[in-house]
Amino acid sequence: EPEVTQTPSHQVTQMGQEVILRCVPISNHLYFYWYRQILGQKVEFLVSFYNNEISEKSEIFDDQFSVERPDGSNFTLKIRSTKLEDSAMYFCASSGINQPQHFGDGTRLSIL
Amino acid sequence: GESVGLHLPTLSVQEGDNSIINCAYSNSASDYFIWYKQESGKGPQFIIDIRSNMDKRQGQRVTVLLNKTVKHLSLQIAATQPGDSAVYFCAELPDRGSTLGRLYFGRGTQLTVWP
């Protein structure tokens, strides 16, 4: 069964550094999402992306965040200058038309 | 704003019993609901979904019930197995006429199945 894949599984970064989280969505999906989950808390929406542009973003997704689909298969989330509170699990999801969102297994981001 | 929550944070059941996991939502305009299962170290895994024009939907060993009158959603797992042990989330999508868009997640219920 096709699945969303994310790399790396764990990323450790110094505060203030840039980090790029990578995702390969399911191949025939057109809608892409990033969510995050701080330890012990709910899964929170960050951003959705369709047709090479952001469809919606939450209040969490400030100017430090950006997304990109650099080629036909990858979808990336960049955090420009990481903060301690950015430590969380980051999940990528994708969906097709009238289909539920399918999630990857996440990247654990640890900011030191 | 939208709010999705769960009645119980933990649920323990004996193997072979049926499990019922509940979820309350606050946005009466919500149109689409999904149940996800999250095992330790993994991402949310799709289990079953339901649109607001339905009140029941069945899958393999799972049934989702939607009561729009009281804004309540439940997931029933028949003959619960040890492999069902996980955190279960309900997620809600406001009325958009499609399954696309921002999902609002509940806090999750930890289901533990003991032999």
PDB file of C-alpha atoms in Angstrom, chain B residues 1-105:
ATOM      1  CA  GLY B   1     -13.638  28.091  16.961  1.00  0.00           C
ATOM      2  CA  GLU B   2     -13.628  24.389  16.261  1.00  0.00           C
ATOM      3  CA  SER B   3     -13.039  22.086  19.199  1.00  0.00           C
ATOM      4  CA  VAL B   4     -12.754  18.339  19.277  1.00  0.00           C
ATOM      5  CA  GLY B   5     -12.295  16.484  22.494  1.00  0.00           C
ATOM      6  CA  LEU B   6     -12.530  13.034  23.988  1.00  0.00           C
ATOM      7  CA  HIS B   7     -14.504  11.946  27.003  1.00  0.00           C
ATOM      8  CA  LEU B   8     -11.885   9.571  28.459  1.00  0.00           C
ATOM      9  CA  PRO B   9      -8.128   9.800  28.170  1.00  0.00           C
ATOM     10  CA  THR B  10      -7.587   6.045  28.785  1.00  0.00           C
ATOM     11  CA  LEU B  11      -9.517   2.865  28.135  1.00  0.00           C
ATOM     12  CA  SER B  12      -8.517  -0.636  29.182  1.00  0.00           C
ATOM     13  CA  VAL B  13     -10.296  -3.675  27.774  1.00  0.00           C
ATOM     14  CA  GLN B  14      -9.797  -7.400  27.802  1.00  0.00           C
ATOM     15  CA  GLU B  15      -8.829  -9.135  24.606  1.00  0.00           C
ATOM     16  CA  GLY B  16     -11.914 -10.261  22.738  1.00  0.00           C
ATOM     17  CA  ASP B  17     -14.192  -7.626  24.247  1.00  0.00           C
ATOM     18  CA  ASN B  18     -15.672  -4.777  22.253  1.00  0.00           C
ATOM     19  CA  SER B  19     -14.224  -1.281  22.712  1.00  0.00           C
ATOM     20  CA  ILE B  20     -16.045   2.007  22.425  1.00  0.00           C
ATOM     21  CA  ILE B  21     -14.083   5.240  22.150  1.00  0.00           C
ATOM     22  CA  ASN B  22     -16.009   8.480  22.319  1.00  0.00           C
ATOM     23  CA  CYS B  23     -15.477  11.944  20.934  1.00  0.00           C
ATOM     24  CA  ALA B  24     -17.392  15.193  21.325  1.00  0.00           C
ATOM     25  CA  TYR B  25     -17.191  18.058  18.901  1.00  0.00           C
ATOM     26  CA  SER B  26     -18.388  21.595  19.252  1.00  0.00           C
ATOM     27  CA  ASN B  27     -18.759  22.883  15.695  1.00  0.00           C
ATOM     28  CA  SER B  28     -22.214  21.929  14.475  1.00  0.00           C
ATOM     29  CA  ALA B  29     -21.166  22.891  10.933  1.00  0.00           C
ATOM     30  CA  SER B  30     -18.499  20.196  10.813  1.00  0.00           C
ATOM     31  CA  ASP B  31     -19.040  18.032   7.809  1.00  0.00           C
ATOM     32  CA  TYR B  32     -16.451  15.305   7.879  1.00  0.00           C
ATOM     33  CA  PHE B  33     -14.905  13.215  10.633  1.00  0.00           C
ATOM     34  CA  ILE B  34     -12.023  10.775  10.712  1.00  0.00           C
ATOM     35  CA  TRP B  35     -10.732   8.311  13.263  1.00  0.00           C
ATOM     36  CA  TYR B  36      -6.987   7.776  13.384  1.00  0.00           C
ATOM     37  CA  LYS B  37      -4.912   5.236  15.283  1.00  0.00           C
ATOM     38  CA  GLN B  38      -1.442   6.171  16.450  1.00  0.00           C
ATOM     39  CA  GLU B  39       0.967   3.531  17.627  1.00  0.00           C
ATOM     40  CA  SER B  40       4.082   4.459  19.537  1.00  0.00           C
ATOM     41  CA  GLY B  41       6.688   6.055  17.281  1.00  0.00           C
ATOM     42  CA  LYS B  42       4.397   6.178  14.268  1.00  0.00           C
ATOM     43  CA  GLY B  43       2.158   8.701  12.583  1.00  0.00           C
ATOM     44  CA  PRO B  44      -1.642   8.757  12.673  1.00  0.00           C
ATOM     45  CA  GLN B  45      -3.020   5.858  10.680  1.00  0.00           C
ATOM     46  CA  PHE B  46      -6.402   6.252   8.969  1.00  0.00           C
ATOM     47  CA  ILE B  47      -9.053   3.888  10.318  1.00  0.00           C
ATOM     48  CA  ILE B  48     -12.428   5.084   9.100  1.00  0.00           C
ATOM     49  CA  ASP B  49     -14.226   8.257   8.137  1.00  0.00           C
ATOM     50  CA  ILE B  50     -17.792   9.478   7.993  1.00  0.00           C
ATOM     51  CA  ARG B  51     -19.605  12.391   6.395  1.00  0.00           C
ATOM     52  CA  SER B  52     -22.287  14.356   8.181  1.00  0.00           C
ATOM     53  CA  ASN B  53     -25.003  13.000   5.899  1.00  0.00           C
ATOM     54  CA  MET B  54     -24.511   9.574   7.473  1.00  0.00           C
ATOM     55  CA  ASP B  55     -25.011   8.355  11.039  1.00  0.00           C
ATOM     56  CA  LYS B  56     -23.184   5.047  10.801  1.00  0.00           C
ATOM     57  CA  ARG B  57     -20.407   3.535   8.788  1.00  0.00           C
ATOM     58  CA  GLN B  58     -18.815   0.121   9.108  1.00  0.00           C
ATOM     59  CA  GLY B  59     -15.379  -1.151   8.263  1.00  0.00           C
ATOM     60  CA  GLN B  60     -13.506  -4.276   9.105  1.00  0.00           C
ATOM     61  CA  ARG B  61     -14.120  -4.791  12.860  1.00  0.00           C
ATOM     62  CA  VAL B  62     -14.761  -1.068  13.274  1.00  0.00           C
ATOM     63  CA  THR B  63     -17.917   1.002  13.255  1.00  0.00           C
ATOM     64  CA  VAL B  64     -18.199   4.759  13.508  1.00  0.00           C
ATOM     65  CA  LEU B  65     -21.412   6.318  14.802  1.00  0.00           C
ATOM     66  CA  LEU B  66     -22.249   9.969  14.384  1.00  0.00           C
ATOM     67  CA  ASN B  67     -24.924  11.701  16.423  1.00  0.00           C
ATOM     68  CA  LYS B  68     -25.264  15.226  15.076  1.00  0.00           C
ATOM     69  CA  THR B  69     -27.988  16.128  17.555  1.00  0.00           C
ATOM     70  CA  VAL B  70     -25.597  15.918  20.487  1.00  0.00           C
ATOM     71  CA  LYS B  71     -22.417  16.399  18.432  1.00  0.00           C
ATOM     72  CA  HIS B  72     -20.989  13.069  19.406  1.00  0.00           C
ATOM     73  CA  LEU B  73     -18.836  10.588  17.520  1.00  0.00           C
ATOM     74  CA  SER B  74     -17.849   7.108  18.593  1.00  0.00           C
ATOM     75  CA  LEU B  75     -15.566   4.369  17.360  1.00  0.00           C
ATOM     76  CA  GLN B  76     -16.515   0.799  18.116  1.00  0.00           C
ATOM     77  CA  ILE B  77     -13.915  -1.923  17.765  1.00  0.00           C
ATOM     78  CA  ALA B  78     -15.244  -5.470  17.760  1.00  0.00           C
ATOM     79  CA  ALA B  79     -13.289  -8.346  19.305  1.00  0.00           C
ATOM     80  CA  THR B  80     -10.448  -6.094  20.430  1.00  0.00           C
ATOM     81  CA  GLN B  81      -6.990  -7.536  19.919  1.00  0.00           C
ATOM     82  CA  PRO B  82      -3.604  -6.682  21.495  1.00  0.00           C
ATOM     83  CA  GLY B  83      -2.606  -5.072  18.197  1.00  0.00           C
ATOM     84  CA  ASP B  84      -5.390  -2.546  18.710  1.00  0.00           C
ATOM     85  CA  SER B  85      -3.511  -1.017  21.631  1.00  0.00           C
ATOM     86  CA  ALA B  86      -2.719   2.546  20.587  1.00  0.00           C
ATOM     87  CA  VAL B  87      -3.865   6.143  20.949  1.00  0.00           C
ATOM     88  CA  TYR B  88      -7.037   6.869  19.011  1.00  0.00           C
ATOM     89  CA  PHE B  89      -7.814  10.356  17.736  1.00  0.00           C
ATOM     90  CA  CYS B  90     -10.932  11.752  16.229  1.00  0.00           C
ATOM     91  CA  ALA B  91     -10.422  14.581  13.774  1.00  0.00           C
ATOM     92  CA  GLU B  92     -12.925  17.048  12.428  1.00  0.00           C
ATOM     93  CA  LEU B  93     -13.147  19.029   9.225  1.00  0.00           C
ATOM     94  CA  PRO B  94     -15.423  22.065   9.103  1.00  0.00           C
ATOM     95  CA  ASP B  95     -18.032  22.211   6.381  1.00  0.00           C
ATOM     96  CA  ARG B  96     -16.225  22.677   3.123  1.00  0.00           C
ATOM     97  CA  GLY B  97     -18.144  20.321   0.915  1.00  0.00           C
ATOM     98  CA  SER B  98     -15.107  18.096   0.516  1.00  0.00           C
ATOM     99  CA  THR B  99     -12.621  16.027   2.490  1.00  0.00           C
ATOM    100  CA  LEU B 100      -9.839  18.554   1.949  1.00  0.00           C
ATOM    101  CA  GLY B 101      -8.522  21.102   4.361  1.00  0.00           C
ATOM    102  CA  ARG B 102      -7.360  21.627   7.887  1.00  0.00           C
ATOM    103  CA  LEU B 103      -8.154  18.832  10.326  1.00  0.00           C
ATOM    104  CA  TYR B 104      -8.825  19.608  13.970  1.00  0.00           C
ATOM    105  CA  PHE B 105      -7.691  16.789  16.223  1.00  0.00           C
TER     106      PHE B 105
END
